[in-house]
Coordinates of C-alpha atoms in Angstrom, one line a residue:
M627 CA 18.2 -16.7 1.6
I628 CA 17.0 -20.1 3.3
R629 CA 13.1 -19.2 2.4
T630 CA 14.2 -18.4 -1.5
L631 CA 16.2 -22.0 -1.5
M632 CA 12.8 -23.6 0.1
I633 CA 10.5 -22.0 -2.8
L634 CA 13.0 -23.1 -5.6
L635 CA 13.1 -26.7 -4.1
I636 CA 9.5 -26.8 -3.9
I637 CA 9.0 -25.7 -7.4
S638 CA 11.6 -27.9 -8.7
N639 CA 9.8 -31.0 -6.9
F640 CA 6.5 -29.8 -8.5
C641 CA 7.8 -29.5 -11.9
F642 CA 9.5 -33.0 -11.7
S643 CA 6.2 -34.4 -10.2
Q644 CA 4.3 -33.1 -13.3
E645 CA 7.1 -34.4 -15.7
K646 CA 6.9 -37.8 -14.3
E647 CA 2.8 -37.9 -14.2
K648 CA 3.2 -37.2 -17.8
I649 CA 5.3 -39.8 -18.9
E650 CA 3.6 -42.2 -16.6
A651 CA 0.5 -41.7 -18.8
Y652 CA 2.7 -43.2 -21.7
N653 CA 4.7 -46.1 -19.7
G654 CA 4.6 -49.6 -21.6
I655 CA 5.9 -51.0 -24.6
W656 CA 5.0 -49.7 -28.1
I657 CA 5.6 -51.3 -31.3
A658 CA 5.6 -49.6 -34.7
E659 CA 2.1 -49.6 -36.1
E660 CA 3.5 -50.8 -39.6
Y661 CA 5.5 -53.9 -38.3
Y662 CA 2.6 -54.5 -35.7
N663 CA -0.1 -54.9 -38.4
S664 CA 2.0 -57.2 -40.5
F665 CA 3.0 -59.2 -37.5
E666 CA -0.3 -59.9 -36.1
Q667 CA -1.6 -61.4 -39.3
T668 CA 1.7 -63.0 -40.5
K669 CA 3.1 -64.3 -36.9
S670 CA 6.4 -64.4 -38.8
C671 CA 9.4 -62.2 -39.5
L672 CA 10.2 -63.6 -42.7
E673 CA 6.5 -62.9 -44.1
S674 CA 6.8 -59.4 -42.2
K675 CA 10.2 -58.9 -43.6
K676 CA 9.4 -56.2 -46.1
S677 CA 7.0 -54.5 -43.6
F678 CA 9.5 -52.1 -41.8
D679 CA 13.0 -50.9 -42.3
P680 CA 14.9 -53.6 -40.2
N681 CA 17.3 -50.7 -38.9
E682 CA 14.9 -48.2 -37.6
P683 CA 13.5 -48.2 -34.3
V684 CA 10.8 -50.9 -34.5
G685 CA 9.7 -50.8 -30.6
L686 CA 10.1 -48.5 -27.8
R687 CA 10.3 -48.5 -23.9
I688 CA 8.9 -45.8 -22.0
N689 CA 9.3 -46.5 -18.2
S690 CA 9.0 -43.4 -15.9
F691 CA 11.4 -45.0 -13.8
E692 CA 14.1 -44.2 -16.2
I693 CA 13.8 -40.4 -15.5
K694 CA 17.0 -39.0 -13.8
N695 CA 17.4 -35.2 -13.3
G696 CA 14.7 -34.8 -15.8
I697 CA 16.2 -36.5 -18.4
L698 CA 14.2 -39.7 -19.5
N699 CA 16.1 -42.8 -21.0
I700 CA 14.0 -44.7 -23.8
G701 CA 14.9 -48.1 -25.0
F702 CA 14.4 -49.4 -28.2
S703 CA 14.6 -52.4 -30.7
S704 CA 15.4 -52.7 -34.1
L705 CA 15.0 -56.0 -36.0
H706 CA 18.4 -56.4 -37.7
D707 CA 21.0 -57.2 -35.0
H708 CA 23.6 -59.9 -35.0
L709 CA 23.8 -59.9 -31.0
L710 CA 21.3 -60.6 -28.2
R711 CA 21.6 -58.0 -25.8
P712 CA 20.7 -57.7 -22.3
E713 CA 17.4 -56.1 -21.1
V714 CA 18.4 -53.4 -19.0
S715 CA 18.2 -49.7 -18.9
E716 CA 21.1 -48.4 -20.9
Y717 CA 23.9 -50.9 -19.8
I718 CA 25.3 -53.2 -17.5
I719 CA 29.0 -53.6 -16.2
N720 CA 30.4 -57.0 -16.4
G721 CA 33.9 -57.0 -15.4
K722 CA 35.9 -54.4 -17.4
D723 CA 33.1 -54.7 -20.1
T724 CA 30.3 -52.2 -20.4
I725 CA 27.2 -54.1 -22.1
S726 CA 24.8 -51.8 -23.7
E727 CA 21.1 -52.7 -24.3
Q728 CA 20.2 -53.1 -27.9
G729 CA 19.4 -49.3 -28.7
H730 CA 18.4 -46.1 -26.5
F731 CA 17.9 -42.3 -26.7
K732 CA 17.3 -39.6 -24.2
I733 CA 14.6 -36.7 -24.2
N734 CA 14.7 -34.0 -21.7
L735 CA 11.3 -33.4 -20.5
S736 CA 11.6 -29.4 -20.0
E737 CA 12.5 -29.2 -23.7
Q738 CA 8.7 -30.1 -24.8
N739 CA 7.9 -27.1 -27.4
S740 CA 4.1 -26.0 -28.5
L741 CA 3.6 -28.9 -30.7
N742 CA 4.1 -31.6 -27.8
E743 CA 7.5 -32.6 -29.6
F744 CA 10.6 -33.5 -27.5
P745 CA 13.9 -33.3 -29.2
T746 CA 15.8 -36.6 -29.1
T747 CA 19.5 -37.4 -28.9
E748 CA 21.1 -39.0 -31.9
I749 CA 19.4 -42.5 -32.7
M750 CA 21.5 -44.9 -35.0
F751 CA 20.4 -45.2 -38.3
F752 CA 17.5 -43.4 -38.3
S753 CA 18.9 -39.6 -37.3
D754 CA 22.4 -39.9 -37.5
N755 CA 23.9 -36.4 -37.1
W756 CA 20.5 -35.0 -37.6
K757 CA 17.5 -34.1 -35.5
S758 CA 14.4 -35.9 -34.5
S759 CA 11.4 -35.6 -31.9
L760 CA 9.5 -37.6 -30.0
I761 CA 5.7 -36.7 -30.2
L762 CA 3.5 -37.4 -27.1
N763 CA -0.2 -36.4 -27.6
N764 CA -3.3 -37.8 -27.0
N765 CA -2.2 -41.4 -25.9
T766 CA -0.1 -41.9 -29.2
I767 CA 3.5 -41.8 -29.8
I768 CA 5.2 -40.6 -33.0
L769 CA 8.8 -40.6 -33.8
Y770 CA 9.7 -38.0 -36.2
R771 CA 12.6 -37.0 -38.4
P772 CA 12.5 -33.8 -40.8
E773 CA 13.9 -34.2 -44.2
N774 CA 17.2 -33.0 -44.9
K775 CA 19.9 -34.0 -47.6
D776 CA 20.8 -37.5 -46.2
F777 CA 17.3 -38.3 -45.1
K778 CA 13.8 -38.4 -46.3
E779 CA 10.9 -37.2 -43.8
R780 CA 10.1 -40.2 -41.7
K781 CA 7.3 -40.5 -39.0
I782 CA 6.9 -43.8 -37.1
K783 CA 3.5 -44.3 -35.2
F784 CA 3.5 -46.7 -32.3
I785 CA 1.1 -48.9 -30.7
R786 CA 1.0 -49.6 -27.1
V787 CA 1.0 -53.5 -26.6
K788 CA 2.0 -53.4 -22.8
E789 CA 1.3 -51.1 -20.2
T790 CA 3.0 -52.1 -17.1
F791 CA 6.3 -53.4 -15.6
E792 CA 7.1 -56.6 -13.5
S793 CA 9.3 -55.8 -10.9
D794 CA 11.5 -58.5 -12.2
Y795 CA 11.4 -57.4 -15.6
E796 CA 11.5 -53.7 -15.6
F797 CA 13.5 -52.8 -18.8
P798 CA 11.9 -55.2 -21.5
N799 CA 13.7 -55.0 -25.2
P800 CA 10.6 -54.1 -26.9
I801 CA 10.5 -56.5 -29.8
Y802 CA 12.0 -59.4 -27.6
Y803 CA 8.7 -59.0 -25.7
Y804 CA 6.4 -58.4 -28.0
T805 CA 7.4 -61.3 -30.3
R806 CA 7.9 -63.9 -27.4
K807 CA 4.5 -62.8 -25.9
T808 CA 3.0 -63.3 -29.5
L809 CA 4.4 -66.4 -30.5
L810 CA 5.7 -68.5 -27.3
E811 CA 4.3 -67.6 -24.0
G812 CA 2.0 -70.1 -22.7
N813 CA 2.1 -73.6 -20.8
Y814 CA 3.0 -76.5 -23.1
T815 CA 3.0 -80.4 -23.5
L816 CA 6.6 -81.0 -24.7
K817 CA 7.2 -84.2 -27.2
D818 CA 10.5 -85.5 -28.3
S819 CA 11.1 -86.8 -32.0
T820 CA 9.4 -89.9 -31.2
N821 CA 6.1 -88.3 -29.9
K822 CA 6.9 -89.4 -26.6
I823 CA 5.8 -86.8 -23.8
I824 CA 8.7 -85.4 -21.9
T825 CA 6.5 -83.4 -19.5
S826 CA 2.8 -82.2 -19.5
D827 CA 4.2 -79.3 -17.8
L828 CA 6.4 -76.8 -19.7
K829 CA 5.7 -73.3 -18.9
I830 CA 7.4 -70.1 -21.0
N831 CA 6.4 -66.8 -19.3
S832 CA 6.3 -63.5 -20.9
I833 CA 9.8 -62.8 -19.6
G834 CA 10.9 -65.9 -21.5
I835 CA 12.0 -68.0 -18.5
I836 CA 11.2 -71.5 -19.3
K837 CA 10.0 -74.1 -16.2
G838 CA 9.3 -77.6 -16.2
Y839 CA 12.0 -79.4 -18.3
A840 CA 15.5 -79.8 -16.7
E841 CA 17.4 -79.2 -19.7
F842 CA 16.1 -75.6 -20.3
E843 CA 15.0 -75.0 -16.6
N844 CA 15.3 -71.3 -15.9
K845 CA 17.0 -70.2 -19.4
K846 CA 15.5 -67.7 -21.6
I847 CA 14.0 -68.1 -24.8
Y848 CA 14.5 -65.6 -27.6
Y849 CA 12.8 -65.6 -31.2
S850 CA 15.2 -64.1 -33.8
T851 CA 14.2 -61.3 -36.2
D852 CA 17.9 -61.3 -37.7
I853 CA 16.9 -62.5 -41.4
Y854 CA 18.5 -59.7 -43.3
C855 CA 22.2 -60.3 -43.9
G856 CA 23.4 -63.2 -46.3
P857 CA 21.5 -65.4 -48.5
P858 CA 17.8 -65.3 -47.8
A859 CA 16.7 -67.5 -45.2
L860 CA 13.7 -69.9 -45.4
D861 CA 13.2 -70.7 -41.7
E862 CA 12.8 -68.9 -38.4
L863 CA 15.1 -69.2 -35.5
I864 CA 14.5 -69.5 -31.8
L865 CA 17.3 -69.2 -29.2
I866 CA 17.3 -70.9 -25.7
C867 CA 20.1 -69.0 -23.6
D868 CA 21.6 -68.8 -19.8
K869 CA 21.6 -65.3 -18.8
I870 CA 22.4 -62.5 -21.4
E871 CA 25.2 -60.4 -19.5
D872 CA 28.2 -60.8 -22.2
Y873 CA 28.6 -60.8 -25.9
N874 CA 29.1 -64.8 -25.7
P875 CA 26.0 -66.0 -24.2
D876 CA 25.9 -69.8 -23.9
C877 CA 22.5 -70.5 -26.6
K878 CA 21.3 -73.4 -28.1
G879 CA 19.4 -72.6 -31.5
F880 CA 16.3 -74.5 -33.1
V881 CA 14.4 -73.9 -36.4
F882 CA 11.0 -72.6 -35.5
K883 CA 7.9 -73.8 -37.1
R884 CA 4.7 -72.5 -36.0
I885 CA 2.2 -75.4 -37.1
N886 CA -0.9 -73.9 -35.7
E887 CA -2.0 -71.4 -33.1
N888 CA -1.5 -74.3 -30.5
T889 CA 1.5 -76.1 -32.1
I890 CA 5.3 -75.5 -32.3
H891 CA 7.9 -78.1 -34.0
L892 CA 11.6 -77.1 -33.5
F893 CA 14.1 -78.8 -35.5
N894 CA 18.0 -79.1 -34.3
R895 CA 19.3 -77.6 -37.5
Y896 CA 20.3 -74.3 -38.6
P897 CA 18.0 -72.3 -41.0
R898 CA 17.9 -73.1 -44.5
R899 CA 19.4 -70.4 -46.6
I900 CA 18.9 -69.7 -50.7
E901 CA 22.6 -70.0 -51.8
Y902 CA 23.9 -69.9 -55.5
P903 CA 23.1 -71.8 -57.8
K904 CA 20.3 -73.3 -55.5
T905 CA 16.9 -71.8 -56.2
E906 CA 14.2 -71.3 -53.5
T907 CA 12.1 -74.3 -54.6
E908 CA 15.3 -76.3 -54.5
T909 CA 16.5 -75.0 -51.0
K910 CA 12.9 -76.0 -49.6
Q911 CA 13.3 -79.6 -51.0
E912 CA 16.2 -79.6 -48.4
S913 CA 14.7 -81.9 -45.4
L914 CA 15.1 -80.2 -41.8
G915 CA 15.1 -83.9 -40.3
N916 CA 13.1 -85.0 -37.5
V917 CA 11.1 -82.7 -35.3
Y918 CA 13.5 -82.3 -32.4
Y919 CA 10.6 -81.1 -29.8
K920 CA 6.8 -80.5 -30.2
L921 CA 5.1 -78.1 -28.2
I922 CA 1.5 -78.4 -27.7
K923 CA -0.7 -75.8 -25.8
N924 CA -2.5 -77.2 -22.8

């Protein structure tokens, strides 16, 4: 009996090791190819607005550390979301509240079929009450949904933009990480509206932490892709926030203008929107006022 249990334990550990090794080859942050190709060109959620369905998974996080009992949690992002979400695995507990990450689904690593497909749990707005699968094959990832009476067949191919995770940033929200890395990470000289230098040593890292300016010290910066509701927006928005651990984080918003690859202007005004009876041309004529901050890459 003991010998049988030992054998079963050895087999179980061996299988788990194989499963973990298989997933480790796909560790990282993955962005939907359609959106990636557009955003790499435009560097703007407004200009890339029509490149991807705002409610579908636009980014995936694969982290073998999130395997529990042969089940892998996969974090995902969508472009359309009215809340900032904590960058955690599944959820955090804050007092009596359970605060979830933006999105996640799961796969059972023992359920891979001959086509290298893993059935997924339900994915909101993508496969509600229907089946979908994740295909891991030849260093590519595809999220697949077959056709039924409610859904068209859909395949989303993903491109890996990051392979490893920092010990203090193990569970990135994929779209937060990607847009921040693409648009904001760097060392800057910070100027005010009068062009006076506030600091020549402002740092924004890939995690989003700001260093070098007392007002924003240790706060986190986010680039908003939430442009799909209400009157069309003409401007982009960033948020600088304290730690995101509840549904009402303390944030300050700025209109974000990327002047060129080395210069960012921030305006202390909510983004302009086209509202009846105004036209886009009329709305664009409305001034954003003076630049509140200028960030020039060192």
